[in-house]
XYZ file of N, CA, C and O in Angstrom:
764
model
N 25.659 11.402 -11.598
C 24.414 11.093 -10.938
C 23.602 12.362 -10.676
O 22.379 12.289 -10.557
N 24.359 13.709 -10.569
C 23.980 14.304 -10.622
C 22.395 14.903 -11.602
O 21.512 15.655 -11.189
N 22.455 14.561 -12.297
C 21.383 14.522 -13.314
C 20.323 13.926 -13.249
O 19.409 14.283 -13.994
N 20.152 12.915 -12.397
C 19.061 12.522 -11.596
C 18.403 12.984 -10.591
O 17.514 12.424 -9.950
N 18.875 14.078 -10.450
C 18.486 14.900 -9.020
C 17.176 14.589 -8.780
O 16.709 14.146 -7.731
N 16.109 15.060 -10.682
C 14.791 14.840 -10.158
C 13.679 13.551 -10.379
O 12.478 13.389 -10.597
N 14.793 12.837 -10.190
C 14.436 11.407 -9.418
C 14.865 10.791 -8.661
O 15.042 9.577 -8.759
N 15.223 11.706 -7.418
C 15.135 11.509 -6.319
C 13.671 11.771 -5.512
O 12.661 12.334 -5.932
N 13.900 11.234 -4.371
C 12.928 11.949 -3.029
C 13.070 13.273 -2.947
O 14.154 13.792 -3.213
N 12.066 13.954 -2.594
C 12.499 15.284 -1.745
C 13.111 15.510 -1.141
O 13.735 16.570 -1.091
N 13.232 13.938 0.087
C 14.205 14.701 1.077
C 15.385 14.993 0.724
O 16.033 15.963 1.115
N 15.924 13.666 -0.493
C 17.302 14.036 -1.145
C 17.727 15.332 -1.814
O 18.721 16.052 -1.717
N 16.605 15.364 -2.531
C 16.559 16.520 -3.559
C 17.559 17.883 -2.538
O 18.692 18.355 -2.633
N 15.915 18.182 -1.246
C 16.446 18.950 -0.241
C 17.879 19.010 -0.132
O 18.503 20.028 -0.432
N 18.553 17.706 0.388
C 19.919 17.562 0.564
C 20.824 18.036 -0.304
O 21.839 18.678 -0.035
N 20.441 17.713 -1.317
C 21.545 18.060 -2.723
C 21.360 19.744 -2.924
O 22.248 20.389 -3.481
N 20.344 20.270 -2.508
C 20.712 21.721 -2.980
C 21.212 22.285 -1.630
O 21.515 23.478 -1.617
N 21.329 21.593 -0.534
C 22.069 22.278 0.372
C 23.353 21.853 0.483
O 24.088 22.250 1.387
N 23.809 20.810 -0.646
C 25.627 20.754 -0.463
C 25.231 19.327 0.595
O 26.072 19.127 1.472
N 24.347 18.609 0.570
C 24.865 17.577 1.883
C 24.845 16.050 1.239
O 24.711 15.143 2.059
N 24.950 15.734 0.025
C 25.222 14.862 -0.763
C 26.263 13.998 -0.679
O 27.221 14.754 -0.836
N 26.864 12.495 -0.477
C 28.220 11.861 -0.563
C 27.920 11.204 -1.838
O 26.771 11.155 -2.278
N 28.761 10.785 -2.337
C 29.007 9.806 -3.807
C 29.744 8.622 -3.159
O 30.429 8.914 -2.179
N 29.724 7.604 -3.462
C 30.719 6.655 -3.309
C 30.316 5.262 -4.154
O 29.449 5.430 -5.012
N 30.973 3.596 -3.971
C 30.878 2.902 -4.995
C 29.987 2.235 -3.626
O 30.152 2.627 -2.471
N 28.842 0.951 -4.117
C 28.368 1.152 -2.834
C 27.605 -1.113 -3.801
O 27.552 -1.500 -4.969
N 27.305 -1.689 -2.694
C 26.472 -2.591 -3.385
C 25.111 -3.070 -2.428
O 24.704 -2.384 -1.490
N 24.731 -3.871 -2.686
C 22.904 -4.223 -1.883
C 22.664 -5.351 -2.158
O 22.454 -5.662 -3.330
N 22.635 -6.175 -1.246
C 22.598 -7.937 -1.658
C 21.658 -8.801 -0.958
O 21.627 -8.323 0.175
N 20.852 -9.830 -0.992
C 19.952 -10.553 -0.848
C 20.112 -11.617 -0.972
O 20.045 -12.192 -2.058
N 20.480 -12.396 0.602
C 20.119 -13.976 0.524
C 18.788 -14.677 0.299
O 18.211 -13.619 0.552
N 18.018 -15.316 0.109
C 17.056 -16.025 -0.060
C 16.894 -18.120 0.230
O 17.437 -18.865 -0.586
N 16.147 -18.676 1.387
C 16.222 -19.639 0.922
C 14.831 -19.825 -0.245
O 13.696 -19.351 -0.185
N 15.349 -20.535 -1.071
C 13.964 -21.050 -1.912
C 12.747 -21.722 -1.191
O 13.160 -22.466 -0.301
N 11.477 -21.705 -1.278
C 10.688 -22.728 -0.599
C 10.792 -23.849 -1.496
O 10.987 -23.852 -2.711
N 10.583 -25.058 -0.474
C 10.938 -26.690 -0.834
C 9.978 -26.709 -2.518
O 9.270 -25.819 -2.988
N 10.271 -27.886 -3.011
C 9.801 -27.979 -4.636
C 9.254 -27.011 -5.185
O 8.127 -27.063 -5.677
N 10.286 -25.599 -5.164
C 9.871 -24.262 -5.613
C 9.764 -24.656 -7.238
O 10.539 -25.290 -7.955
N 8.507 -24.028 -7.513
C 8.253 -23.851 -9.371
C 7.947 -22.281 -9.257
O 7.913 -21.421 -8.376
N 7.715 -22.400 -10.818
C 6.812 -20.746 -11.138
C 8.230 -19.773 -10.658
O 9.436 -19.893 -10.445
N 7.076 -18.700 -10.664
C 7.826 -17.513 -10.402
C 7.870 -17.006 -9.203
O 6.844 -16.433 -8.836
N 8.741 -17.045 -8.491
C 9.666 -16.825 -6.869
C 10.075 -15.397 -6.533
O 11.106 -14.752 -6.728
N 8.980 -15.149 -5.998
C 9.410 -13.539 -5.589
C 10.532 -13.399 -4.504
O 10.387 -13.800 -3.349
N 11.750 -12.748 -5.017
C 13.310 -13.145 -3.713
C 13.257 -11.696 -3.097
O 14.258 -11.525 -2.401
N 12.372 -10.515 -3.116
C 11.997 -9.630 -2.275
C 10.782 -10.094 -1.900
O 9.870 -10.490 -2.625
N 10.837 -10.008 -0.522
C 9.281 -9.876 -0.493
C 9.109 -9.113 0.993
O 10.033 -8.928 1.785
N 6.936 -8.491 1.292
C 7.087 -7.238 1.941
C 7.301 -7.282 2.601
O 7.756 -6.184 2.921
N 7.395 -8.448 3.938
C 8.020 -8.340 5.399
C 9.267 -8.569 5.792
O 9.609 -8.850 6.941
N 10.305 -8.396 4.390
C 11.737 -8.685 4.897
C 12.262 -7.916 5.937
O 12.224 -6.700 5.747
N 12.825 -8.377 7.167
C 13.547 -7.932 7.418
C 15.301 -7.911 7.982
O 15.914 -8.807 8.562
N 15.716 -6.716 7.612
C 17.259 -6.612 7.418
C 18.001 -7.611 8.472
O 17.727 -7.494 9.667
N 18.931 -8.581 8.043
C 19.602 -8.952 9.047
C 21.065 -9.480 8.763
O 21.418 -10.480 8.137
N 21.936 -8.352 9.517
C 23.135 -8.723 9.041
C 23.614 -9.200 8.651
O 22.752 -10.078 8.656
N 24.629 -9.783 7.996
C 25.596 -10.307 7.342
C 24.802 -11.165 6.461
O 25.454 -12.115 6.029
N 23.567 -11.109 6.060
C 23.041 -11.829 4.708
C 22.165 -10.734 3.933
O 21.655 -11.084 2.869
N 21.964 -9.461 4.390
C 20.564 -8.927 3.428
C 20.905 -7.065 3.956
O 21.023 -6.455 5.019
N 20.946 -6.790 2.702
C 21.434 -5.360 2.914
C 19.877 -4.687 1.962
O 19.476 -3.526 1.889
N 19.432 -5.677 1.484
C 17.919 -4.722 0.839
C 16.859 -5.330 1.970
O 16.628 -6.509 2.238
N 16.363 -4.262 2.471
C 15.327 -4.498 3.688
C 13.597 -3.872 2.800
O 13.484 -2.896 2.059
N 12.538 -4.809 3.219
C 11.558 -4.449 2.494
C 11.164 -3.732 1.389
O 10.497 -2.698 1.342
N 11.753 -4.538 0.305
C 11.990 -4.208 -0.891
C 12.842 -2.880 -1.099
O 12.951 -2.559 -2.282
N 13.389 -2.149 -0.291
C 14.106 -0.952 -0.085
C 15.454 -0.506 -0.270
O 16.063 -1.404 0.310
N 16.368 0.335 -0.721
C 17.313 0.448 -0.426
C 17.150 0.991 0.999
O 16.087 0.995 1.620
N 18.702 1.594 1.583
C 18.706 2.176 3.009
C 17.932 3.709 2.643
O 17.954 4.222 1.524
N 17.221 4.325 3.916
C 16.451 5.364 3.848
C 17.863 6.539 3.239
O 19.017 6.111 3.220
N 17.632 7.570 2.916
C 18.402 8.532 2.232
C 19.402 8.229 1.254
O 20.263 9.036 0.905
N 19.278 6.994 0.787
C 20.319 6.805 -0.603
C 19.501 6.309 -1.877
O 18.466 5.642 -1.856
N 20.144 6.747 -2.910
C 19.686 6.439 -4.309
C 21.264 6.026 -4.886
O 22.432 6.360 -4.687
N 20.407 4.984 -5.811
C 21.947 4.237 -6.291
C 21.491 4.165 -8.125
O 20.470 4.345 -8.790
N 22.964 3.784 -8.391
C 22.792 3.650 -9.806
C 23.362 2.984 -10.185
O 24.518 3.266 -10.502
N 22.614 1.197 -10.423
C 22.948 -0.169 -10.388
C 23.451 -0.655 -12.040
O 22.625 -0.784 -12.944
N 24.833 -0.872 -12.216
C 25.588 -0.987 -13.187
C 25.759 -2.689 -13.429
O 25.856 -3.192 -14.548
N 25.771 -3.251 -12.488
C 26.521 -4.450 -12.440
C 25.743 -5.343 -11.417
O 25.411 -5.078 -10.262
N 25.460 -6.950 -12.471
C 24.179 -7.364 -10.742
C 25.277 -8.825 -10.862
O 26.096 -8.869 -11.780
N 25.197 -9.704 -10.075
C 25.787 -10.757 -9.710
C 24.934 -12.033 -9.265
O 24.189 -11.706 -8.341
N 24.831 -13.022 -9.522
C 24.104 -14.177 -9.128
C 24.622 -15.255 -8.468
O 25.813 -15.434 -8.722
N 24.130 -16.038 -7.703
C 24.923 -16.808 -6.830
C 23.933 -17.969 -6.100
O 22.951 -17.617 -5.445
N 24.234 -19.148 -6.250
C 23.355 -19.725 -6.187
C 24.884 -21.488 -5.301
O 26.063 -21.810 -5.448
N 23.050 -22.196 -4.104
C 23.657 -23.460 -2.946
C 22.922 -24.132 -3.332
O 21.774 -23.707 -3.467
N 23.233 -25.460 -3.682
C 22.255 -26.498 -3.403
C 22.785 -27.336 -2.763
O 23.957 -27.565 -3.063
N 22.188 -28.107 -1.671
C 22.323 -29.445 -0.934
C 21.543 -30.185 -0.314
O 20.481 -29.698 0.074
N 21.775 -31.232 -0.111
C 20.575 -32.276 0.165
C 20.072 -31.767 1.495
O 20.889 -31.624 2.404
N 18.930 -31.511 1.666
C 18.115 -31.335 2.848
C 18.300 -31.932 4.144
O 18.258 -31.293 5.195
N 18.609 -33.805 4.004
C 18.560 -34.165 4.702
C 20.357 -33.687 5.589
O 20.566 -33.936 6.776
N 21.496 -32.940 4.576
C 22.826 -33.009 5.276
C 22.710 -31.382 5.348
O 23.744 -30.751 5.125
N 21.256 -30.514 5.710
C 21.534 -29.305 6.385
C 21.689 -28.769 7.370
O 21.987 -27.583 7.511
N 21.485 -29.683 8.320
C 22.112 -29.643 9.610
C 21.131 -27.976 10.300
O 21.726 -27.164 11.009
N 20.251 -27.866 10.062
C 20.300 -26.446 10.812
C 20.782 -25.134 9.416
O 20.131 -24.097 9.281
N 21.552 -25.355 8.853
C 21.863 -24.375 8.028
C 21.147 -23.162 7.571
O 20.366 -23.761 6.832
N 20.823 -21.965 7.444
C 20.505 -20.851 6.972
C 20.980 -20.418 6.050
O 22.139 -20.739 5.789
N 20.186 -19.426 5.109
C 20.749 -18.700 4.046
C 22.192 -17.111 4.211
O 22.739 -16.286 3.479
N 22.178 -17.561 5.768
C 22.816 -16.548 6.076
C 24.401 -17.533 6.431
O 25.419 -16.968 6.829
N 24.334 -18.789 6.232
C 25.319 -19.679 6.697
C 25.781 -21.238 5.585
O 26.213 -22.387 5.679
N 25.606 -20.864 5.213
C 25.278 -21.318 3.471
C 26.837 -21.687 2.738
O 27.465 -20.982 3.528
N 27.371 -21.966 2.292
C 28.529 -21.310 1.382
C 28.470 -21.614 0.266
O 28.545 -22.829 0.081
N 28.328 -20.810 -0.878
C 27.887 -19.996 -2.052
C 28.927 -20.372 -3.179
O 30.099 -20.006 -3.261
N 28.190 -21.220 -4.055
C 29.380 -21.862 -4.848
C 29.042 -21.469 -6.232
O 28.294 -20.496 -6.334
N 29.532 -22.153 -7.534
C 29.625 -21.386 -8.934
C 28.161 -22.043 -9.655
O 27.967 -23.253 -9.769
N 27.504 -21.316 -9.962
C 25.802 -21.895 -10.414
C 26.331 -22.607 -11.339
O 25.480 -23.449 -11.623
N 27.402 -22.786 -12.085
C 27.613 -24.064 -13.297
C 27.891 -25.256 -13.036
O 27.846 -26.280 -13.718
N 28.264 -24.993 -11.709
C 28.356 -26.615 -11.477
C 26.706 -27.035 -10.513
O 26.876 -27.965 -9.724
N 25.812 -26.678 -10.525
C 24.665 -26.968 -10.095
C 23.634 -28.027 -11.255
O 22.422 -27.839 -11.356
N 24.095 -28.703 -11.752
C 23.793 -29.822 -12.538
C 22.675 -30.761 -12.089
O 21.922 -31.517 -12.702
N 22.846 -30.419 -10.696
C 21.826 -31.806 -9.941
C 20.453 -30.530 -9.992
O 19.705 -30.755 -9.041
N 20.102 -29.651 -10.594
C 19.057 -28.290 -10.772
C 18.295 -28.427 -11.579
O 17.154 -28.162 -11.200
N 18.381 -28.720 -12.531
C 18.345 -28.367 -14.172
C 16.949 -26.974 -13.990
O 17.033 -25.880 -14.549
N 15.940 -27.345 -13.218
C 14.718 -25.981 -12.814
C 15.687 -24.669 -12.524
O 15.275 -23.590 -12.949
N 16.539 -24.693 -12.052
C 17.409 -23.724 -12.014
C 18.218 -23.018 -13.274
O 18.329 -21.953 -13.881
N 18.696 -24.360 -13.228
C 19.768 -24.019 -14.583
C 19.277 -23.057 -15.550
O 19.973 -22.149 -16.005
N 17.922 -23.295 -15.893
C 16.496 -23.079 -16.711
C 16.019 -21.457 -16.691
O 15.518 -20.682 -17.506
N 16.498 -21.392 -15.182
C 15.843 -20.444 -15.060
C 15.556 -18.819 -15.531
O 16.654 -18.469 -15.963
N 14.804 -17.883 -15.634
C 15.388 -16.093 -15.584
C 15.462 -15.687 -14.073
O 14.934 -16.172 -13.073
N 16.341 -14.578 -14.269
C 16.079 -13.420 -13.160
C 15.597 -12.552 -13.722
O 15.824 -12.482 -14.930
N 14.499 -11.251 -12.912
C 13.843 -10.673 -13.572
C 14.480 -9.538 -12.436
O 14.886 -9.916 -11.338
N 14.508 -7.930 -12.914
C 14.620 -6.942 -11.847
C 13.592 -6.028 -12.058
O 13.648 -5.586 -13.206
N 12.680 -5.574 -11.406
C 11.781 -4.912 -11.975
C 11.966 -2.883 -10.375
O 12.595 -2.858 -9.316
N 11.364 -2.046 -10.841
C 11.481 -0.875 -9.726
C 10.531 -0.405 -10.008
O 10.180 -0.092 -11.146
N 9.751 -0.229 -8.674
C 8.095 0.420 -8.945
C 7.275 -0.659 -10.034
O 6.400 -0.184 -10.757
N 7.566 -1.940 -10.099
C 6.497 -2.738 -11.263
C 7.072 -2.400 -12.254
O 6.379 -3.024 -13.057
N 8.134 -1.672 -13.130
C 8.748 -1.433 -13.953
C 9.869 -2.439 -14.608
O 10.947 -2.233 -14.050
N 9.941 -3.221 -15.376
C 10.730 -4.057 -15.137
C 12.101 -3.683 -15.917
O 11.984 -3.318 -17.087
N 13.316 -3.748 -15.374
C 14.577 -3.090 -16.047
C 15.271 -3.997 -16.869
O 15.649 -3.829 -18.029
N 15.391 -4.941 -16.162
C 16.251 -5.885 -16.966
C 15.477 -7.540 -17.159
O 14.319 -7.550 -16.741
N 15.856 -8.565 -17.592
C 15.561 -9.907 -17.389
C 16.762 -10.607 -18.095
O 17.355 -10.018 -18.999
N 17.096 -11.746 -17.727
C 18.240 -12.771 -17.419
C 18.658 -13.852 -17.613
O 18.823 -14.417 -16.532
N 19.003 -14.636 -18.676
C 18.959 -16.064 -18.043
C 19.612 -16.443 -17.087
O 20.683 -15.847 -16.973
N 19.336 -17.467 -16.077
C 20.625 -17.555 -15.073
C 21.300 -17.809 -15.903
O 21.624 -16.848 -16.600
N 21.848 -19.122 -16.272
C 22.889 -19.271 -16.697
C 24.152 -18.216 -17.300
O 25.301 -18.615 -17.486
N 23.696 -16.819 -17.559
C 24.369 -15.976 -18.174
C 25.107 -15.551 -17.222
O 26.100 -14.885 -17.513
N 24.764 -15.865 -15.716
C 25.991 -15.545 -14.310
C 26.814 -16.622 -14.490
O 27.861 -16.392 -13.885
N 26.847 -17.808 -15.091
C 28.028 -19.127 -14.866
C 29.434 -18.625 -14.481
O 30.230 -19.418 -13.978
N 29.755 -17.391 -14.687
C 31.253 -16.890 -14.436
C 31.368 -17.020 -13.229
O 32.378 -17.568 -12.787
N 30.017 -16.386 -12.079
C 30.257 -16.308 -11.012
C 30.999 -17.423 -9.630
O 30.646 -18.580 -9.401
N 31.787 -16.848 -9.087
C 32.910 -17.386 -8.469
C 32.699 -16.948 -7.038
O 32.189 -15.851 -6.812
N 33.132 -17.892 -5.902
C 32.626 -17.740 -4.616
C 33.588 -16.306 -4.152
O 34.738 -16.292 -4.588
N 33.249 -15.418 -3.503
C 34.205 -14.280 -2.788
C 35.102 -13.327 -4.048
O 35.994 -12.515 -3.806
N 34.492 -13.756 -5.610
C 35.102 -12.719 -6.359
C 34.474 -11.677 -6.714
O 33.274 -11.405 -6.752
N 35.272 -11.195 -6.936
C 33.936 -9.580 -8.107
C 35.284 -8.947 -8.878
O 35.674 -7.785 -8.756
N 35.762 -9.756 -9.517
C 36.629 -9.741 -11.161
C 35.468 -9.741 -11.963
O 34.379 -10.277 -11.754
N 36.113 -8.630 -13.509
C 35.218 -8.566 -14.446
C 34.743 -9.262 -15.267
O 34.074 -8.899 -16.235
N 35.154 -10.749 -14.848
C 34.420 -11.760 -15.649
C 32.919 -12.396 -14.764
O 32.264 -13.358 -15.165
N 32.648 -11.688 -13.657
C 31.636 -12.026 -12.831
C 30.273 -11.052 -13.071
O 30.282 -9.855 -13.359
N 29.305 -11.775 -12.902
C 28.350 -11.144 -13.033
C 27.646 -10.077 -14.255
O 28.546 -9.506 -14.872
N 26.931 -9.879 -14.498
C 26.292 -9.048 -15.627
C 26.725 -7.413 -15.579
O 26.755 -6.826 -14.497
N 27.030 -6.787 -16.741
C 27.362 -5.549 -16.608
C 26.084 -5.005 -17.755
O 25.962 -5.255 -18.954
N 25.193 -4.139 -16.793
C 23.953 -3.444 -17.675
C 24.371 -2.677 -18.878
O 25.239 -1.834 -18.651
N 24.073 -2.745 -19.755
C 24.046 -1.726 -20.987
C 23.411 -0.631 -20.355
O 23.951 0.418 -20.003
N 22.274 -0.939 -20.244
C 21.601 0.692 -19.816
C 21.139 0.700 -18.168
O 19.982 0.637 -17.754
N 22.293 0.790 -17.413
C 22.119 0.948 -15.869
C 20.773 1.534 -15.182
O 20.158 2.455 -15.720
N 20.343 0.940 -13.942
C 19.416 1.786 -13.813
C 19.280 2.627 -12.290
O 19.987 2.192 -11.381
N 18.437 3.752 -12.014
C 18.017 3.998 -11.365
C 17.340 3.896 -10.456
O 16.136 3.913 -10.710
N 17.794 3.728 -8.845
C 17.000 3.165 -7.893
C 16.918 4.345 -6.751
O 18.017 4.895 -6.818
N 16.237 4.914 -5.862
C 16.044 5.632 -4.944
C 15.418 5.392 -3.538
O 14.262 5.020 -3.743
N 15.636 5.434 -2.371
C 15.141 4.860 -1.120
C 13.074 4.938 -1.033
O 12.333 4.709 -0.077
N 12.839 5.235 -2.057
C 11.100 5.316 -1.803
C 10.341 4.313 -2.770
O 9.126 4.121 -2.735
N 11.425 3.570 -3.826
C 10.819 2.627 -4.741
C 11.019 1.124 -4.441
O 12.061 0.558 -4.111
N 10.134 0.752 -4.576
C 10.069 -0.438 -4.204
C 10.607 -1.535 -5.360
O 10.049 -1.593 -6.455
N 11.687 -2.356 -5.031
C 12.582 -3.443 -5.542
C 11.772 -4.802 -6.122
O 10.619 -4.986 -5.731
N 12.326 -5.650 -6.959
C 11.888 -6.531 -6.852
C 12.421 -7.549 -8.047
O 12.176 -7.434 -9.248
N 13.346 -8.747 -7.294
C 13.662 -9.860 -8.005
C 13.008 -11.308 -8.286
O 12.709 -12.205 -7.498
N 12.898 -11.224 -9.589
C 11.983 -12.620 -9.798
C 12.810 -13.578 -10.039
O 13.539 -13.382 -11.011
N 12.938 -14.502 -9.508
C 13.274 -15.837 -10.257
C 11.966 -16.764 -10.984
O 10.897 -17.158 -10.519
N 12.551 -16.889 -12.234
C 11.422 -17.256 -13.161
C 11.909 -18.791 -13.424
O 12.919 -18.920 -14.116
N 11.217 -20.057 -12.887
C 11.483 -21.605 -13.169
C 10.760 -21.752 -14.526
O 9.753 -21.085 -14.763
N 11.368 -22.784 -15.580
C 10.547 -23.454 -16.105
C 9.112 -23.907 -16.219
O 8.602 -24.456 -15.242
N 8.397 -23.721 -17.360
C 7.232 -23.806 -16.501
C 7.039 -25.519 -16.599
O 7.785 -25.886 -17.507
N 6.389 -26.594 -16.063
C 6.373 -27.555 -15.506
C 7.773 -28.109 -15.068
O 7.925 -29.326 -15.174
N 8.634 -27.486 -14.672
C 9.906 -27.751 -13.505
C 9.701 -27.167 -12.003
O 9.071 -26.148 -11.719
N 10.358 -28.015 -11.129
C 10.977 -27.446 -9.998
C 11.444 -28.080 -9.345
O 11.503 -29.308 -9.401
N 11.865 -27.397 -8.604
C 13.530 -27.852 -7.273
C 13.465 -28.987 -6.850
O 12.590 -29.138 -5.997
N 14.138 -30.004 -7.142
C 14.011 -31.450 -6.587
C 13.478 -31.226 -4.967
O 14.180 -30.469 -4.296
N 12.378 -31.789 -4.352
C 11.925 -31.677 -3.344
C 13.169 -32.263 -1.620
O 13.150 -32.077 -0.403
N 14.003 -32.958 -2.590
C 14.958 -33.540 -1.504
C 16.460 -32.602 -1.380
O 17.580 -32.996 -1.054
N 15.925 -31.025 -1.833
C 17.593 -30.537 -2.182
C 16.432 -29.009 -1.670
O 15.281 -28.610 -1.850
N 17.866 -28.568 -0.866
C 17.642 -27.448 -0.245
C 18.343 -25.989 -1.048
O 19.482 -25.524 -1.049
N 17.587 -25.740 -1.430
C 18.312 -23.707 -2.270
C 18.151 -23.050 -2.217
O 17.032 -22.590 -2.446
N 19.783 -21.998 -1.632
C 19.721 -20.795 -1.601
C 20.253 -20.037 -2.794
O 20.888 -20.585 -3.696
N 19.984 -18.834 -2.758
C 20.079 -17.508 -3.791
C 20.520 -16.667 -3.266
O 19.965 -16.289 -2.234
N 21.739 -15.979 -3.745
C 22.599 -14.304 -3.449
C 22.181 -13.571 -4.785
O 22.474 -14.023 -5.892
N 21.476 -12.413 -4.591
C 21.365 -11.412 -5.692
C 22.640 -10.376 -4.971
O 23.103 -10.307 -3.832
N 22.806 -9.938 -5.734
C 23.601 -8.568 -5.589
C 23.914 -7.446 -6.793
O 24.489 -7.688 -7.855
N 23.426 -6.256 -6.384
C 23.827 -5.221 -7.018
C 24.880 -4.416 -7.152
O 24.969 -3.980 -6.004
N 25.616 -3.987 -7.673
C 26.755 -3.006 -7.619
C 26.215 -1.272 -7.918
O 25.073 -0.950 -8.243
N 26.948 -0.684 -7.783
C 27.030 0.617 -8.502
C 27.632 2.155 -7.796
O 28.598 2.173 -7.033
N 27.202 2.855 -8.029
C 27.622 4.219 -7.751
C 26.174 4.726 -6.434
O 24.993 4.774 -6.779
N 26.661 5.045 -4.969
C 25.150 5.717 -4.205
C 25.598 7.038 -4.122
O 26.703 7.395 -4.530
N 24.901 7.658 -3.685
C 24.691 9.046 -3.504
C 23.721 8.876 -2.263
O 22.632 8.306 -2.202
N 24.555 9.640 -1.153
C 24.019 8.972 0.098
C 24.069 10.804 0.920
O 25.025 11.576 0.847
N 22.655 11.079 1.680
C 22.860 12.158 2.273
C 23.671 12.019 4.083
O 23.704 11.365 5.125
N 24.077 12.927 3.524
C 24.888 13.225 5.330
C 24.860 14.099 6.159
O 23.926 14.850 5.877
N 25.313 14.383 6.933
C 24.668 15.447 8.015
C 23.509 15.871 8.672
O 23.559 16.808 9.469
């Protein structure tokens, strides 16, 4: 990662030539509920997020202030259930099952993920290409592994699309949530 130095921030930059740099394996994840008979294209960052435990570790389109990461591996994860048996439920209270068996979707099924940094777009997706994904795993049959990984830093701004069919969307009587998640290597300043 080293070799990215100069695409970092300054302040990092700063950090790294004074020795105050950590490395470690690190990930960044995003619940989302969908809005009701979601079509089109579904922005799952958006600018007034804010961070709240145990469901959302990317806060306004952001990683955390002083880390840059280098995202190898993304994961998809996807709830559906009838509206009327949500009882109150949140995307933070949800439980997160295998997108292949989401059959009662098909706008889903259908769908891309798009990752784009700074308006740049890195990768795009079909869902369906997560079907491996499995509730509470991260075995290497889960989730997408990038060919050409990319570069993210605490000053660029994030951004996941979910792309529907175009004349589809979300049965209006079924409630859906979305887990993005990233993996990779951060480089995090300390001291």
């Amino acid at each position: 990662m080293a070799s990215y130095m100069p695409k970092m921030s300054a302040t990092m930059q700063a950090a790294g030539r004074e020795g105050r740099l950590q490395y470690s394996d690190s990930y960044y994840f995003k619940r989302v509920a969908l809005p009701a008979s979601a079509n089109g294209m579904q922005d799952l960052l958006l600018n007034d997020d804010a961070q709240k435990d145990g469901y959302c570790t990317i806060s306004k389109q952001k990683i955390d202030q002083g880390c840059a990461m280098m995202v190898d591996r993304v994961t998809f994860k996807a709830f559906a259930i009838a509206t009327s048996s949500l009882a109150g439920a949140d995307e933070g209270s949800v439980s997160y099952t295998d997108i292949a068996s989401l059959t009662s979707v098909p706008a889903l099924q259908d769908a891309e993920l798009e990752f784009t940094v700074n308006g740049k777009r890195m990768w795009k997706a079909p869902v369906n290409a997560f079907n491996h994904e499995t509730t509470n795993s991260n075995s290497a049959k889960d989730g997408i592994n990038l060919v050409a990984p990319c570069f993210v830093n605490d000053e660029q701004l994030l951004q996941f699309r979910l792309h529907l069919p175009q004349g589809k969307s979300i049965d209006a009587t079924l409630s859906v949530f979305v887990e993005v998640c990233m993996f990779g290597a951060e480089c995090r300043v300390i001291g």
